[in-house]
Structures are given as C-alpha cells and as structure tokens.
GROMACS .gro file of C-alpha atoms in nm:
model
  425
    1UNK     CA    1   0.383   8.818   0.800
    2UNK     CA    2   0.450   8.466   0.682
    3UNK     CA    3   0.221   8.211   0.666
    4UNK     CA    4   0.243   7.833   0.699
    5UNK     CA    5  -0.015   7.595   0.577
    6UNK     CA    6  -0.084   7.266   0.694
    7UNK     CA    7  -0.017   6.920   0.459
    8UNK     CA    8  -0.174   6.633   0.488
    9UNK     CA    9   0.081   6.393   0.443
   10UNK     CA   10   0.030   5.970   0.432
   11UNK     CA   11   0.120   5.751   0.698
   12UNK     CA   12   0.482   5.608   0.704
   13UNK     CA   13   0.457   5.341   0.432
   14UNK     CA   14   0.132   5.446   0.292
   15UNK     CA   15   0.032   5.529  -0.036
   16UNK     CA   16  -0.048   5.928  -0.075
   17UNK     CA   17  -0.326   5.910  -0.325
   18UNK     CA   18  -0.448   6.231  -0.335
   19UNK     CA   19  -0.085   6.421  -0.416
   20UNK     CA   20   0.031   6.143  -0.646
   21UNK     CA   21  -0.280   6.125  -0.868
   22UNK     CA   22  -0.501   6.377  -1.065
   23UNK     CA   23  -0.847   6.386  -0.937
   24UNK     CA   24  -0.945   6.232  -1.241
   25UNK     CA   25  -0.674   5.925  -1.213
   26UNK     CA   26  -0.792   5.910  -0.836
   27UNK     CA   27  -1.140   5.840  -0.907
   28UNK     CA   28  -1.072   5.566  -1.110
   29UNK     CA   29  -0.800   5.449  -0.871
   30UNK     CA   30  -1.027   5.465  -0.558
   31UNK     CA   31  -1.312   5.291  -0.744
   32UNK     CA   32  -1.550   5.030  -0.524
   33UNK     CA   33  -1.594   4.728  -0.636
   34UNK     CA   34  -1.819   4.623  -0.925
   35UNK     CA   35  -1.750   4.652  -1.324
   36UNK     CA   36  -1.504   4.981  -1.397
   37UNK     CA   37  -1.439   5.119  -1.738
   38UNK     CA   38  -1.183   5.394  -1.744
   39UNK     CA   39  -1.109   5.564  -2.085
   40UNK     CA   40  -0.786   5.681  -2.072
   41UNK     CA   41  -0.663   5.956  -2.334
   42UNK     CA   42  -0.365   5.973  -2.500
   43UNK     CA   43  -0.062   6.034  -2.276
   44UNK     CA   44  -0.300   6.074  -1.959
   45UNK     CA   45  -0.089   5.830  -1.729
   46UNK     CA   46  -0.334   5.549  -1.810
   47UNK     CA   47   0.014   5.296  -1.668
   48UNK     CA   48   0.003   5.496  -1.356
   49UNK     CA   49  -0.363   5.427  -1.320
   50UNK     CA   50  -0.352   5.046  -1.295
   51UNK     CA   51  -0.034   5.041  -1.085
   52UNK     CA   52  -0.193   5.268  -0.850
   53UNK     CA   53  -0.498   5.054  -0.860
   54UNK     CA   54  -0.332   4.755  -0.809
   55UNK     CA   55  -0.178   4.913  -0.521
   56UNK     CA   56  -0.445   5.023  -0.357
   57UNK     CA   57  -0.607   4.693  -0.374
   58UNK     CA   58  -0.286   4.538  -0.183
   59UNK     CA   59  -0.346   4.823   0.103
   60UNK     CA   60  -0.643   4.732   0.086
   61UNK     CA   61  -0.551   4.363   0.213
   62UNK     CA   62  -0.634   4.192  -0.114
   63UNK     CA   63  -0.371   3.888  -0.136
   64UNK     CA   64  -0.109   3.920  -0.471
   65UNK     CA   65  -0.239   3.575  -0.567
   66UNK     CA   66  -0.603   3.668  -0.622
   67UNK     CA   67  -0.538   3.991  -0.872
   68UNK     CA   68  -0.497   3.923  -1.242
   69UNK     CA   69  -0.340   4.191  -1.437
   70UNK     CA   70  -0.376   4.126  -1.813
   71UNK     CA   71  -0.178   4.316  -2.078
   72UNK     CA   72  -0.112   4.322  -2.435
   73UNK     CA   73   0.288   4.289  -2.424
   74UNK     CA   74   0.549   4.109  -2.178
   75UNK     CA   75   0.728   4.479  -2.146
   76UNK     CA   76   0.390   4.616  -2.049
   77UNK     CA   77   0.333   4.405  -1.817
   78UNK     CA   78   0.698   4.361  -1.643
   79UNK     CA   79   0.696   4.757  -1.614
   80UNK     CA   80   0.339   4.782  -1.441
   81UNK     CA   81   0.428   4.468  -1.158
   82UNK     CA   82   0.817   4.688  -1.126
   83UNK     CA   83   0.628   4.981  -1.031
   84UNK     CA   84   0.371   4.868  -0.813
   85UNK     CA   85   0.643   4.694  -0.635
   86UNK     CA   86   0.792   4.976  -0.558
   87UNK     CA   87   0.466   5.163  -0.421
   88UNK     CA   88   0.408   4.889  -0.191
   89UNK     CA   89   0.706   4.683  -0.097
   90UNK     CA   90   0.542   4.302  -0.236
   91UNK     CA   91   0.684   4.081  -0.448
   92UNK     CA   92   0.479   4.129  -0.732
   93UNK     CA   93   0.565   3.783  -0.862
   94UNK     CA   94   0.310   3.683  -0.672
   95UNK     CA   95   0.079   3.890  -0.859
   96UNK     CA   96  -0.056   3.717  -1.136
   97UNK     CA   97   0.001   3.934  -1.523
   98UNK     CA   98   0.112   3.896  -1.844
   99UNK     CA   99  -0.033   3.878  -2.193
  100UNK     CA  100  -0.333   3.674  -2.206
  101UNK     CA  101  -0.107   3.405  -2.435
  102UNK     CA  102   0.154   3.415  -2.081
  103UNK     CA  103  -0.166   3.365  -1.839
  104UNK     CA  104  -0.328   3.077  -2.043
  105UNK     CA  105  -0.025   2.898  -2.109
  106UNK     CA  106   0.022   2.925  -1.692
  107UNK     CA  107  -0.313   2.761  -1.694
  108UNK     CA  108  -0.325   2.525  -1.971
  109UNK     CA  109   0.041   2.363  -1.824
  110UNK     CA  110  -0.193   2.245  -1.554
  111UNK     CA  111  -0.511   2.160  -1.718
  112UNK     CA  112  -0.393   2.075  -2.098
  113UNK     CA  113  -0.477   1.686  -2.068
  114UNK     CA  114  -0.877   1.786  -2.009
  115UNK     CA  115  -0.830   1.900  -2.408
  116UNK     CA  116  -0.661   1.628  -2.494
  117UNK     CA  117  -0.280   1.767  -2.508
  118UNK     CA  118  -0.001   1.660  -2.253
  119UNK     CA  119   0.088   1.936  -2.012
  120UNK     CA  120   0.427   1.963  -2.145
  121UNK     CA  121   0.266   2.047  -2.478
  122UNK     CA  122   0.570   2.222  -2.746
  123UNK     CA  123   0.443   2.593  -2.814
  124UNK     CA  124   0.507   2.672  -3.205
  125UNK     CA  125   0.674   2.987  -3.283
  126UNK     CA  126   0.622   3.196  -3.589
  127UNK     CA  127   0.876   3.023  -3.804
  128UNK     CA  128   0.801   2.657  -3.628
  129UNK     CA  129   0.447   2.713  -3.750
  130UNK     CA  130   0.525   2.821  -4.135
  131UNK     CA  131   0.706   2.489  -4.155
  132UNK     CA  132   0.471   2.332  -3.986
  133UNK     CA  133   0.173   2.419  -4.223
  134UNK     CA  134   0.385   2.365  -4.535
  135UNK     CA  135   0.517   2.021  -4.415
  136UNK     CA  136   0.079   1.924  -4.381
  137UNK     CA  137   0.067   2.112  -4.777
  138UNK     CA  138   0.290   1.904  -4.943
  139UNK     CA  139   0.155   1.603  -4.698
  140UNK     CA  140  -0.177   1.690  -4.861
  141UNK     CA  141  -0.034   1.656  -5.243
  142UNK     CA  142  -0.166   2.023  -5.255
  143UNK     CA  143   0.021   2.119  -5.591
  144UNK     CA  144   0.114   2.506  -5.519
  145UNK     CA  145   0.256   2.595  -5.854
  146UNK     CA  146  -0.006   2.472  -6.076
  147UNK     CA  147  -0.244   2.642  -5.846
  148UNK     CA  148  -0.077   2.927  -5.719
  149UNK     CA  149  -0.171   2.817  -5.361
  150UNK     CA  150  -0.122   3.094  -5.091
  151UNK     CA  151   0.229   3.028  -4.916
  152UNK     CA  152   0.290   2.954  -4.536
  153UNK     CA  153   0.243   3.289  -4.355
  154UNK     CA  154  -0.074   3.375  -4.589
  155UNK     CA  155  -0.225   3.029  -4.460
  156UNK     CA  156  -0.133   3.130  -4.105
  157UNK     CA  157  -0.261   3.479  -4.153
  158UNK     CA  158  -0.627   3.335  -4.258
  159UNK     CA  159  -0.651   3.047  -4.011
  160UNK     CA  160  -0.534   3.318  -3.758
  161UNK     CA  161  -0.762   3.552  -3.831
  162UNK     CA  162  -1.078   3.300  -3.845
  163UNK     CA  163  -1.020   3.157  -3.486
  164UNK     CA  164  -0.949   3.490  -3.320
  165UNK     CA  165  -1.255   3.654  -3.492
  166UNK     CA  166  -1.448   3.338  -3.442
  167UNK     CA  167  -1.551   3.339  -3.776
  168UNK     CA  168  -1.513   3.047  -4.089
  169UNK     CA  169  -1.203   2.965  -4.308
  170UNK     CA  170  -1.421   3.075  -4.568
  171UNK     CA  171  -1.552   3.404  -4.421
  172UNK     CA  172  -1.108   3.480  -4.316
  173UNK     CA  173  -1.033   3.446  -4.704
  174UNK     CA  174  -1.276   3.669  -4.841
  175UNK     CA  175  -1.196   3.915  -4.628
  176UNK     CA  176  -0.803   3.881  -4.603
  177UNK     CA  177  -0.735   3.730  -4.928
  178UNK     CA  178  -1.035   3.697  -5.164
  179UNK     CA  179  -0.844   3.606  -5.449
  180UNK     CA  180  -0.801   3.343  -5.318
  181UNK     CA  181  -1.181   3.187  -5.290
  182UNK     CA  182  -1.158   2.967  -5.581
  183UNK     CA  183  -0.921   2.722  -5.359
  184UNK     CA  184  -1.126   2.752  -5.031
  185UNK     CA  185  -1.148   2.353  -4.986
  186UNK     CA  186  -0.838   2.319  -5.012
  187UNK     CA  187  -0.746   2.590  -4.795
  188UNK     CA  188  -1.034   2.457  -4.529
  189UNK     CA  189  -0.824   2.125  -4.582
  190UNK     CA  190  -0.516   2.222  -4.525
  191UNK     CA  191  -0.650   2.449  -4.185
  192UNK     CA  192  -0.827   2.135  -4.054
  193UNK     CA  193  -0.511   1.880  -4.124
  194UNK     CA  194  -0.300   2.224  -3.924
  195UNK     CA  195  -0.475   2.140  -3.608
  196UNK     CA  196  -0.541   1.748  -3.608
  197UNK     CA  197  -0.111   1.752  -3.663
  198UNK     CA  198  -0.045   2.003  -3.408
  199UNK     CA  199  -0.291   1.793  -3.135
  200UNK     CA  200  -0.130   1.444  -3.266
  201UNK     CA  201   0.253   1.610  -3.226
  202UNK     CA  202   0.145   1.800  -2.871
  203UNK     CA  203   0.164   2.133  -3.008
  204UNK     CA  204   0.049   2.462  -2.985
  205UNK     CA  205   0.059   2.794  -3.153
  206UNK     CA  206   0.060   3.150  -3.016
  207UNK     CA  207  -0.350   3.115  -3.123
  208UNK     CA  208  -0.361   2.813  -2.964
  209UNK     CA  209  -0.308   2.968  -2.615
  210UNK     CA  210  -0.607   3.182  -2.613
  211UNK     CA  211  -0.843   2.889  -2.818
  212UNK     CA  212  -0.788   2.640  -2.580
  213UNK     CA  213  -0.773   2.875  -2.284
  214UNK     CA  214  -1.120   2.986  -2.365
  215UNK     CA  215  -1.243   2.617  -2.452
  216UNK     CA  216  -1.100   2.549  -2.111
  217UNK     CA  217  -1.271   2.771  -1.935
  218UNK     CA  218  -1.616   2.706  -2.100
  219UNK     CA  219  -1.647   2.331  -2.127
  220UNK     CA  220  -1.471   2.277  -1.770
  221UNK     CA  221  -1.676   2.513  -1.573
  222UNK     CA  222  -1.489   2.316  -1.274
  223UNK     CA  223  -1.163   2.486  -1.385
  224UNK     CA  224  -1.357   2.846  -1.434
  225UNK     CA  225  -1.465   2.821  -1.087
  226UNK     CA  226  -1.135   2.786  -0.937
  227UNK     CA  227  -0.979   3.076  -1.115
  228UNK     CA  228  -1.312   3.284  -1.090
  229UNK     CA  229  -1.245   3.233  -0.710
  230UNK     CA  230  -0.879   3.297  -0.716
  231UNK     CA  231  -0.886   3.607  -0.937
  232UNK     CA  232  -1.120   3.819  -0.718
  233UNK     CA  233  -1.002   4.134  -0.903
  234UNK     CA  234  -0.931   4.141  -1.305
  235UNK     CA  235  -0.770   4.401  -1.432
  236UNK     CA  236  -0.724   4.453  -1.821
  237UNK     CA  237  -0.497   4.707  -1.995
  238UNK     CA  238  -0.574   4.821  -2.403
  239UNK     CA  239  -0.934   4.705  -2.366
  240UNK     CA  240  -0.986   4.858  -2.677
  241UNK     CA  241  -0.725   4.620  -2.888
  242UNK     CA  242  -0.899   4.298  -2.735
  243UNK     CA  243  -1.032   4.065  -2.981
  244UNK     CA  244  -1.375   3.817  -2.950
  245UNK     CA  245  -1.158   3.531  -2.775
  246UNK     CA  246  -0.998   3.741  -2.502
  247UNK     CA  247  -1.301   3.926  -2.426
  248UNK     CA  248  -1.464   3.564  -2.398
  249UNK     CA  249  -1.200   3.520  -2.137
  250UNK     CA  250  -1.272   3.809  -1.952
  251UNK     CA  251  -1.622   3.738  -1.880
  252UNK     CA  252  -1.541   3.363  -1.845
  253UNK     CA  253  -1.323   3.445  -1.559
  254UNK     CA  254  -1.492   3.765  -1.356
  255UNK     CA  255  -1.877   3.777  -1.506
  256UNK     CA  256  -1.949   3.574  -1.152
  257UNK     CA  257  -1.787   3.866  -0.888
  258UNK     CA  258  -1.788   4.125  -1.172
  259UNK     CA  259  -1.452   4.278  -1.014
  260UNK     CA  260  -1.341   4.341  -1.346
  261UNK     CA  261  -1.153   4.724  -1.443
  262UNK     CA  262  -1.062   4.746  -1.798
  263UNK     CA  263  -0.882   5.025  -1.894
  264UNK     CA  264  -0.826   5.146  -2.288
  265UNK     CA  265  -0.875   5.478  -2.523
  266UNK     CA  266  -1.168   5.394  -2.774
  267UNK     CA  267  -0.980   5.662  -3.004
  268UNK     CA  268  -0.689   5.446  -3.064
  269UNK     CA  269  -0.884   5.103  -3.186
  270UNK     CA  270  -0.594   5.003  -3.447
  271UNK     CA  271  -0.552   4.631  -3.470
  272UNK     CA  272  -0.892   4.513  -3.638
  273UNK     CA  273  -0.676   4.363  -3.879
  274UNK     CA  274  -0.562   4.106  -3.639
  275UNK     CA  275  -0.952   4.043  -3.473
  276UNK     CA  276  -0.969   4.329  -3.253
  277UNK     CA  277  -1.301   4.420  -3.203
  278UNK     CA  278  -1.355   4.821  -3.107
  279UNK     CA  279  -1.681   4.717  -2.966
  280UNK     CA  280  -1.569   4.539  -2.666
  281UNK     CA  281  -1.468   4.866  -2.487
  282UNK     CA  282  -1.724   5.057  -2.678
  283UNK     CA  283  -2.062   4.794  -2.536
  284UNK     CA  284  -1.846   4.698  -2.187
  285UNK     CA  285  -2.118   4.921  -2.022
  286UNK     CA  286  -2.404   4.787  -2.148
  287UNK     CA  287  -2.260   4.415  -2.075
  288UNK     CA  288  -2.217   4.456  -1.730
  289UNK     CA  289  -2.457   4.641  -1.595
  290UNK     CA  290  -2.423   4.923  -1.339
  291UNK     CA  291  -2.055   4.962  -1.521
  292UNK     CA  292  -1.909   5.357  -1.350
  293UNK     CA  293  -1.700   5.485  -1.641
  294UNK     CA  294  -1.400   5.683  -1.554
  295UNK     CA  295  -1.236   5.953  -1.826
  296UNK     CA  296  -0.913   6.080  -1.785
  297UNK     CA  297  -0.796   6.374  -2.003
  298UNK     CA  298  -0.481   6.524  -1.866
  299UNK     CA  299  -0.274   6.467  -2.160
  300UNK     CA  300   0.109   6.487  -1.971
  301UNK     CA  301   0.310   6.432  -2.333
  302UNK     CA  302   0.196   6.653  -2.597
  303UNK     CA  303   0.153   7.016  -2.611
  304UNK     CA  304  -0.178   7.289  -2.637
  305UNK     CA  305  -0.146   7.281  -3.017
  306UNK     CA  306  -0.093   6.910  -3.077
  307UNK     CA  307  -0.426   6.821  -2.850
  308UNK     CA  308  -0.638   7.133  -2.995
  309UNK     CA  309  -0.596   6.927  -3.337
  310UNK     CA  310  -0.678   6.535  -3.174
  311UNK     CA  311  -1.001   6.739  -3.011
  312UNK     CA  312  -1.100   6.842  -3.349
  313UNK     CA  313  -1.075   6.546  -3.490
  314UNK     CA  314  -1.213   6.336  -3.204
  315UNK     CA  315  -1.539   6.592  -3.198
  316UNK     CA  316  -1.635   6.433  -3.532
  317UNK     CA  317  -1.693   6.109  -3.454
  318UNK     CA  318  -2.058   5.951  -3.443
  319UNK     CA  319  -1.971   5.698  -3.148
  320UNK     CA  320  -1.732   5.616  -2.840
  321UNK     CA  321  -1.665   5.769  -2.502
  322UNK     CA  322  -1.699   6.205  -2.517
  323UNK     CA  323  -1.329   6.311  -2.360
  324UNK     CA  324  -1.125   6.639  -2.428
  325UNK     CA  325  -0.780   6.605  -2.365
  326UNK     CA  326  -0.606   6.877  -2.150
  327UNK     CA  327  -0.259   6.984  -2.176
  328UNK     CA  328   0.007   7.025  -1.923
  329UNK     CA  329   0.295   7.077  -2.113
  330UNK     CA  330   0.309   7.473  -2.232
  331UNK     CA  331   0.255   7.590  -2.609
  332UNK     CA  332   0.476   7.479  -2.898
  333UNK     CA  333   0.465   7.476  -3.253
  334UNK     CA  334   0.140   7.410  -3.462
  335UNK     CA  335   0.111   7.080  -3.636
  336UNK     CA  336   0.048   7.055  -4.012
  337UNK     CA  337  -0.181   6.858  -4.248
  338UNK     CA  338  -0.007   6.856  -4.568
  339UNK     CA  339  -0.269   6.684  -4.853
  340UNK     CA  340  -0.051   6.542  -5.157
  341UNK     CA  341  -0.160   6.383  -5.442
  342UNK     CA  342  -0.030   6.020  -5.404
  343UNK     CA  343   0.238   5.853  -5.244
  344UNK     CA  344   0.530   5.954  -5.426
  345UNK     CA  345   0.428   6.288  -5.381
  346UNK     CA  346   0.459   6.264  -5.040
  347UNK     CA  347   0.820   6.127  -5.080
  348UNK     CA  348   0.929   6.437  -5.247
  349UNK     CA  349   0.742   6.679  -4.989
  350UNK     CA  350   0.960   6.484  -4.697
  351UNK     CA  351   1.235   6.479  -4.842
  352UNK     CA  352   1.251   6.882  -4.950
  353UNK     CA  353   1.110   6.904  -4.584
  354UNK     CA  354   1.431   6.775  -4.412
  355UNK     CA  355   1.688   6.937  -4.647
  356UNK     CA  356   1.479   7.249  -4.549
  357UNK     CA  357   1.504   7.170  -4.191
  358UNK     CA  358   1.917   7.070  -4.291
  359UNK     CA  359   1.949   7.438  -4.423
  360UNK     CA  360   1.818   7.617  -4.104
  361UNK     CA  361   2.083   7.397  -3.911
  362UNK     CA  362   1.873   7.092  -3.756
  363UNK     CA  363   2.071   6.758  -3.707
  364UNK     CA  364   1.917   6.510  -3.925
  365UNK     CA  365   1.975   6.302  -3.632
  366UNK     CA  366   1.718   6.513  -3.450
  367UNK     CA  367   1.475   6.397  -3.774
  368UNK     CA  368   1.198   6.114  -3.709
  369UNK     CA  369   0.996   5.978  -4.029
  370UNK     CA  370   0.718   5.758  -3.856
  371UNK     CA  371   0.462   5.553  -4.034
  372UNK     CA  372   0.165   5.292  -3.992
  373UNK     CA  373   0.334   5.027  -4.165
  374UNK     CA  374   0.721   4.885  -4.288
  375UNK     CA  375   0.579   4.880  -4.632
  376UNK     CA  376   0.450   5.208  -4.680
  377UNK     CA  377   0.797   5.313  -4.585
  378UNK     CA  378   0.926   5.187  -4.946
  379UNK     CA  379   0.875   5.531  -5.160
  380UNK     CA  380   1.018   5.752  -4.853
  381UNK     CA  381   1.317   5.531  -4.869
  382UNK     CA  382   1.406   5.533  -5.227
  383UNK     CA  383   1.333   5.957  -5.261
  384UNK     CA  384   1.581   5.971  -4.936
  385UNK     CA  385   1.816   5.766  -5.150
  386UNK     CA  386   1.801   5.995  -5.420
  387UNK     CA  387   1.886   6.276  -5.251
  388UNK     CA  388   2.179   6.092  -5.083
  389UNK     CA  389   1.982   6.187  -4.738
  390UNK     CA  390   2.193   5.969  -4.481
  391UNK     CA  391   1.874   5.790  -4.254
  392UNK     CA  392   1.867   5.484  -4.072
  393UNK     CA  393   1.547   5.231  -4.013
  394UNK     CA  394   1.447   5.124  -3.656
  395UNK     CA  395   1.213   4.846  -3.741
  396UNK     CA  396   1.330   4.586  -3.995
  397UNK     CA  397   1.555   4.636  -4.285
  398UNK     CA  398   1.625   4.914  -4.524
  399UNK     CA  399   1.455   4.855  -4.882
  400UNK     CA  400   1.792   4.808  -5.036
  401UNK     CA  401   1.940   4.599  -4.784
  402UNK     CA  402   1.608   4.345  -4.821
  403UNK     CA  403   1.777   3.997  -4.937
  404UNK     CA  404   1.554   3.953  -5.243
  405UNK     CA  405   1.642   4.369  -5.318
  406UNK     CA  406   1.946   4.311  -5.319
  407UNK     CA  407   1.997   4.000  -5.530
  408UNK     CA  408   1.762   4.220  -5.838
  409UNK     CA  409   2.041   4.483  -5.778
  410UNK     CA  410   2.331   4.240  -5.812
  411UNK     CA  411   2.163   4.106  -6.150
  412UNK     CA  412   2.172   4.483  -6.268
  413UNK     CA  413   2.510   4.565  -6.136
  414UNK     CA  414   2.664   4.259  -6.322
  415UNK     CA  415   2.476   4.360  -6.628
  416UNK     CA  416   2.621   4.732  -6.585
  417UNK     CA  417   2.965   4.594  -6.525
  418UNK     CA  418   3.038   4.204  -6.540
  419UNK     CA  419   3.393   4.266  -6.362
  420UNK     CA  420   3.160   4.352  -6.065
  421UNK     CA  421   3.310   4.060  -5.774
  422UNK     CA  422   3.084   4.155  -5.565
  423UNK     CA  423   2.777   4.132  -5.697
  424UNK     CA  424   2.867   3.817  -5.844
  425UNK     CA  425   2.864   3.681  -5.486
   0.00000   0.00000   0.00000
C-alpha cells in the first residue's frame, strides 16, 4: 500500500526556513534580538546565513533603511543584497551594505565639514597616494639617496599600518620595517606633513575613510545617535579579518540596541599583517554580554578526507570557538603533506608532480598551483620554466614578463648576441 506524507510548505511569498536551511544555519538565522556571534566553518554556507537573516528581518517588518550589512569586499557585498532580493522581492538598494570604506564615505559626504574637510572631499587612490607622499618627501628636502629613505608604498605601508592598528609611527616601523628605525623622525615627519597636505588639499585616502568615520562617530555623539537609531540591526560579515578601527565602529554604531550579528570563522584569521586583530571575534562574547554563539559545521565544498585533515589540525589549537566540520560531499582522494627541505626543493617536487600527473594523461589545464603570496610564487615559476611546463598566472604578472625582469634579461641577451633588435628595444 502506498503511503503519502504530509509537507509543510510556506505561505505564497513566504520564506520556507526550515527546508532551505540546516538546523544549524536556522538557528542562527531565526536568532532574537540581542548580540549574535555565529562561527561559520569553512564552506558551511556562512553567505546563505546573512542573506537569510537579512531576510527574515524584512518578513519580519524591519524597514531596508534601518539594516546595515557590512562586508569586507564590494563583490561580497553586491552578491549578498542580489540574493536577498530575490528571497523577498525589495529593492535591496534600500538596504544599507558595503565595505566599511563604502559606508563611511556614504556618511562622511554628509558630515565631512564637522572634521574639517568639504563634503566633496577627493578620495586618493593607491597610486594618487604614492605621489602624494613623495611630492611632501622631496617638499621636506628629505635626501633619499644619501639616506636610503624607504620609498612611497613602504611609507604608505607603515603609516597604514599605525592608524589601522592604532598604534605609533614608531611602534609600525619596528614591526614592518625595523631597519629602518634609525630615520624614525624623519619618517614621523614625513607621516605628519601626509595628513596636514591631504586635509589642506581636501583629501582622503582609503585609511582615511575608516579614521575619520570612527573620529566621527566618537567626537559627534550627535551624528552616532542618528545612525545608532537608523541602523537598528548591524550585521557584519569576516568578523574575524576586522581590524581595531572597524571594530571601534561596530560598537560606536550598535553598543546602544546591541542588535549587532557578526558572522566569521576564527580558523581563518589571515590578514594581521594589514591590522586585523583575531581577537575581535575571539573576545565578541565577553564584550557584549549575554552574546548566543551559533556554530555551523556542514562543510558543503570539500570532501570526508579533506575535512578529517582541517579537524586534526583545528583540534590542536589552545584557543577559539570548538567546531568539527561535517561533510556532505562523498569520499575522494586523501590529501598529502609533503615536508621538503627549502623552497627550491619544493619547486622541483611540483614540478616532477605535474609531469607525473602529464604521464597518467591529466590536462595541465586541469592543474592549479595556489599559494599565500605573488612572491613566493618566484622559484615555482622559474623550475616550471625549466622544464618548458606551459602555465599561466591568474594574479599579476609572470616573473619573466615583470618590467624590471625583463630589462636584466635584455642586458644578458645583448651581451649573448649584440645583433639581438629586440632586446635592444
């Protein structure tokens, strides 16, 4: 005999929660209001948990105007507002997110001549900056060769680094670039001329944007209020990669209704280098008291094998959130630690590994090196070279192709063969 079963199924326009989500994901979604932190694995649909909460707060009859959604990239960002759009049917242009740099400059266009900038205020790109802080060196009569004074981008880098970790020119040089101490006064010179030019010219730089957003909020607790009252619920994606300023921010704007959700993965903490600090998501309980912490481990991307490794690894750390991913995808191949000796080593193991892979009849387009950074890429590239392995780079140049590479190869190509045309050009 057959036998039919009843489904609950959502209203006509309505939101299904309970068949769209994971229990996990529909705790978190579903959570009252009050300080939320949900830690959010690797891969465990941590994008579908704000849209879905951002969702359900727009059921809920919460106005687009009064949520803030802050994320760490414009892409991020414009894919979240998409979706929830298409859960509920608002114009999520209306909904205020973006990057914390997006949502300050929103603010600071209105409120800029309280900090002594017009509201039309010129915001410095990377490049507009480097000439910038070079134009207020030579200004200075800073002589660079005799001194070997750090160029441009270094001086960006360390008066970067000391206003979003809040910390002194002094302090950002010893721990960026310490050789570099012996010409700290000039460097604190050069930092303080940086800003007096950028406030007498109406500028400001991609730091700028949180700085004065923060200072905003702080010494004009007038302007706090308003957007403390407009932004009854704060949501904040990659917690974890906040740094001192943004958190500042944060509480600046929600510590009064404490409607604030931040969601991030303590395990993936990667940009300290630029200020991050891995305690903001790590102490967010014990800020704001009465916090309900929400873990979500379905890992959706990667398979038994992969995850039995990250658990291993996670299981020996001394602090952070406890989580054990869980897979959904079925079993695959085991992953490998492979210890070598030193970089170069490495190189060779790599590249034996793909003509390996070549032999058994893989497409080396079906081949992905990845690594932390451009520059550790360097050795991988040249071994590849060697071994006339065809590869392509996704991010920045090939070493070879590098302008100042290639002008050291021209100088040795004309010395191989002076009839070379080419390389005289």
């Amino acid at each position: 005999m057959k036998k039919y079963g009843i489904k609950k199924v959502a209203p006509a326009g309505k939101i299904d929660y309970e068949n769209e989500l994971n229990p996990q994901q529909l705790k978190a979604v579903l959570a009252s209001d009050g300080p939320a932190l949900v830690i959010a694995g690797a891969g465990s649909g941590k994008t579908r948990v704000v849209t879905y909460r951002v969702a359900y707060l727009l059921e809920k009859g919460v106005s687009p105007e009064e949520i803030l959604l802050l994320t760490f990239t414009k892409k991020a960002a414009s894919e979240m507002l998409r979706r929830v759009e298409d859960l509920v049917m608002v114009d999520a242009a209306r909904i205020w997110g973006g990057t914390f740099h997006h949502v300050g400059n929103r603010i600071l266009r209105l409120h800029a001549e309280l900090l002594g900038f017009k509201n039309n205020y010129t915001i410095l790109d990377r490049d507009d900056s480097r000439v910038l802080v070079d134009t207020v060196v030579r200004e200075a009569g800073v002589d660079t060769k005799a001194k070997r004074f750090p160029k441009g981008r270094v001086l960006l880098e360390i008066i970067g680094y000391a206003r979003n970790t809040d910390t002194t020119i002094e302090e950002a040089v010893e721990m960026k670039v310490p050789h570099f101490l012996e010409l700290i006064s000039e460097i604190e010179m050069v930092a303080v001329r940086y800003a007096r030019k950028k406030k007498e010219l109406n500028y400001m730089d991609f730091d700028d944007l949180l700085i004065y957003f923060a200072e905003l909020l702080s010494h004009h607790p007038e302007v706090a209020d308003k957007y403390s009252r407009q932004f009854k619920y704060i949501l904040v994606d990659e917690y974890q990669d906040t740094n001192r300023i943004q958190a500042r921010i944060v509480d600046l704007l929600g510590g009064g209704h404490r409607n604030i959700m931040v969601v991030g993965d303590d395990s993936q903490s990667i940009y300290s280098f630029r200020g991050a600090l891995f305690r903001n998501i790590r102490d967010f309980p014990n800020i704001y008291q009465g916090c309900r912490v929400y873990t979500v481990e379905t890992n959706y991307r990667s398979t038994p094998e992969i995850l039995h490794l990250a658990n291993r690894i996670l299981a020996g750390r001394e602090d952070g959130f406890q989580k054990t991913l869980r897979p959904i995808k079925k079993s695959g191949p085991r992953p490998a630690l492979i210890r070598t000796e030193n970089v170069y080593e490495q190189a060779e193991f790599i590249a034996q590994r793909i003509l390996e892979l070549a032999d058994e009849g893989v497409n080396l387009g079906e081949i992905a090196i990845l690594y932390r950074s451009h520059f550790h890429s360097m050795e991988i590239q040249m071994e590849l070279t060697r071994r006339e392995i065809p590869f392509t780079v996704r991010s920045g140049l090939r070493f070879f192709e590098q302008a100042h590479i290639k002008d050291v190869l021209s100088y040795l190509k004309v010395i191989d063969n002076p009839r070379d045309e080419i390389a005289w050009k």
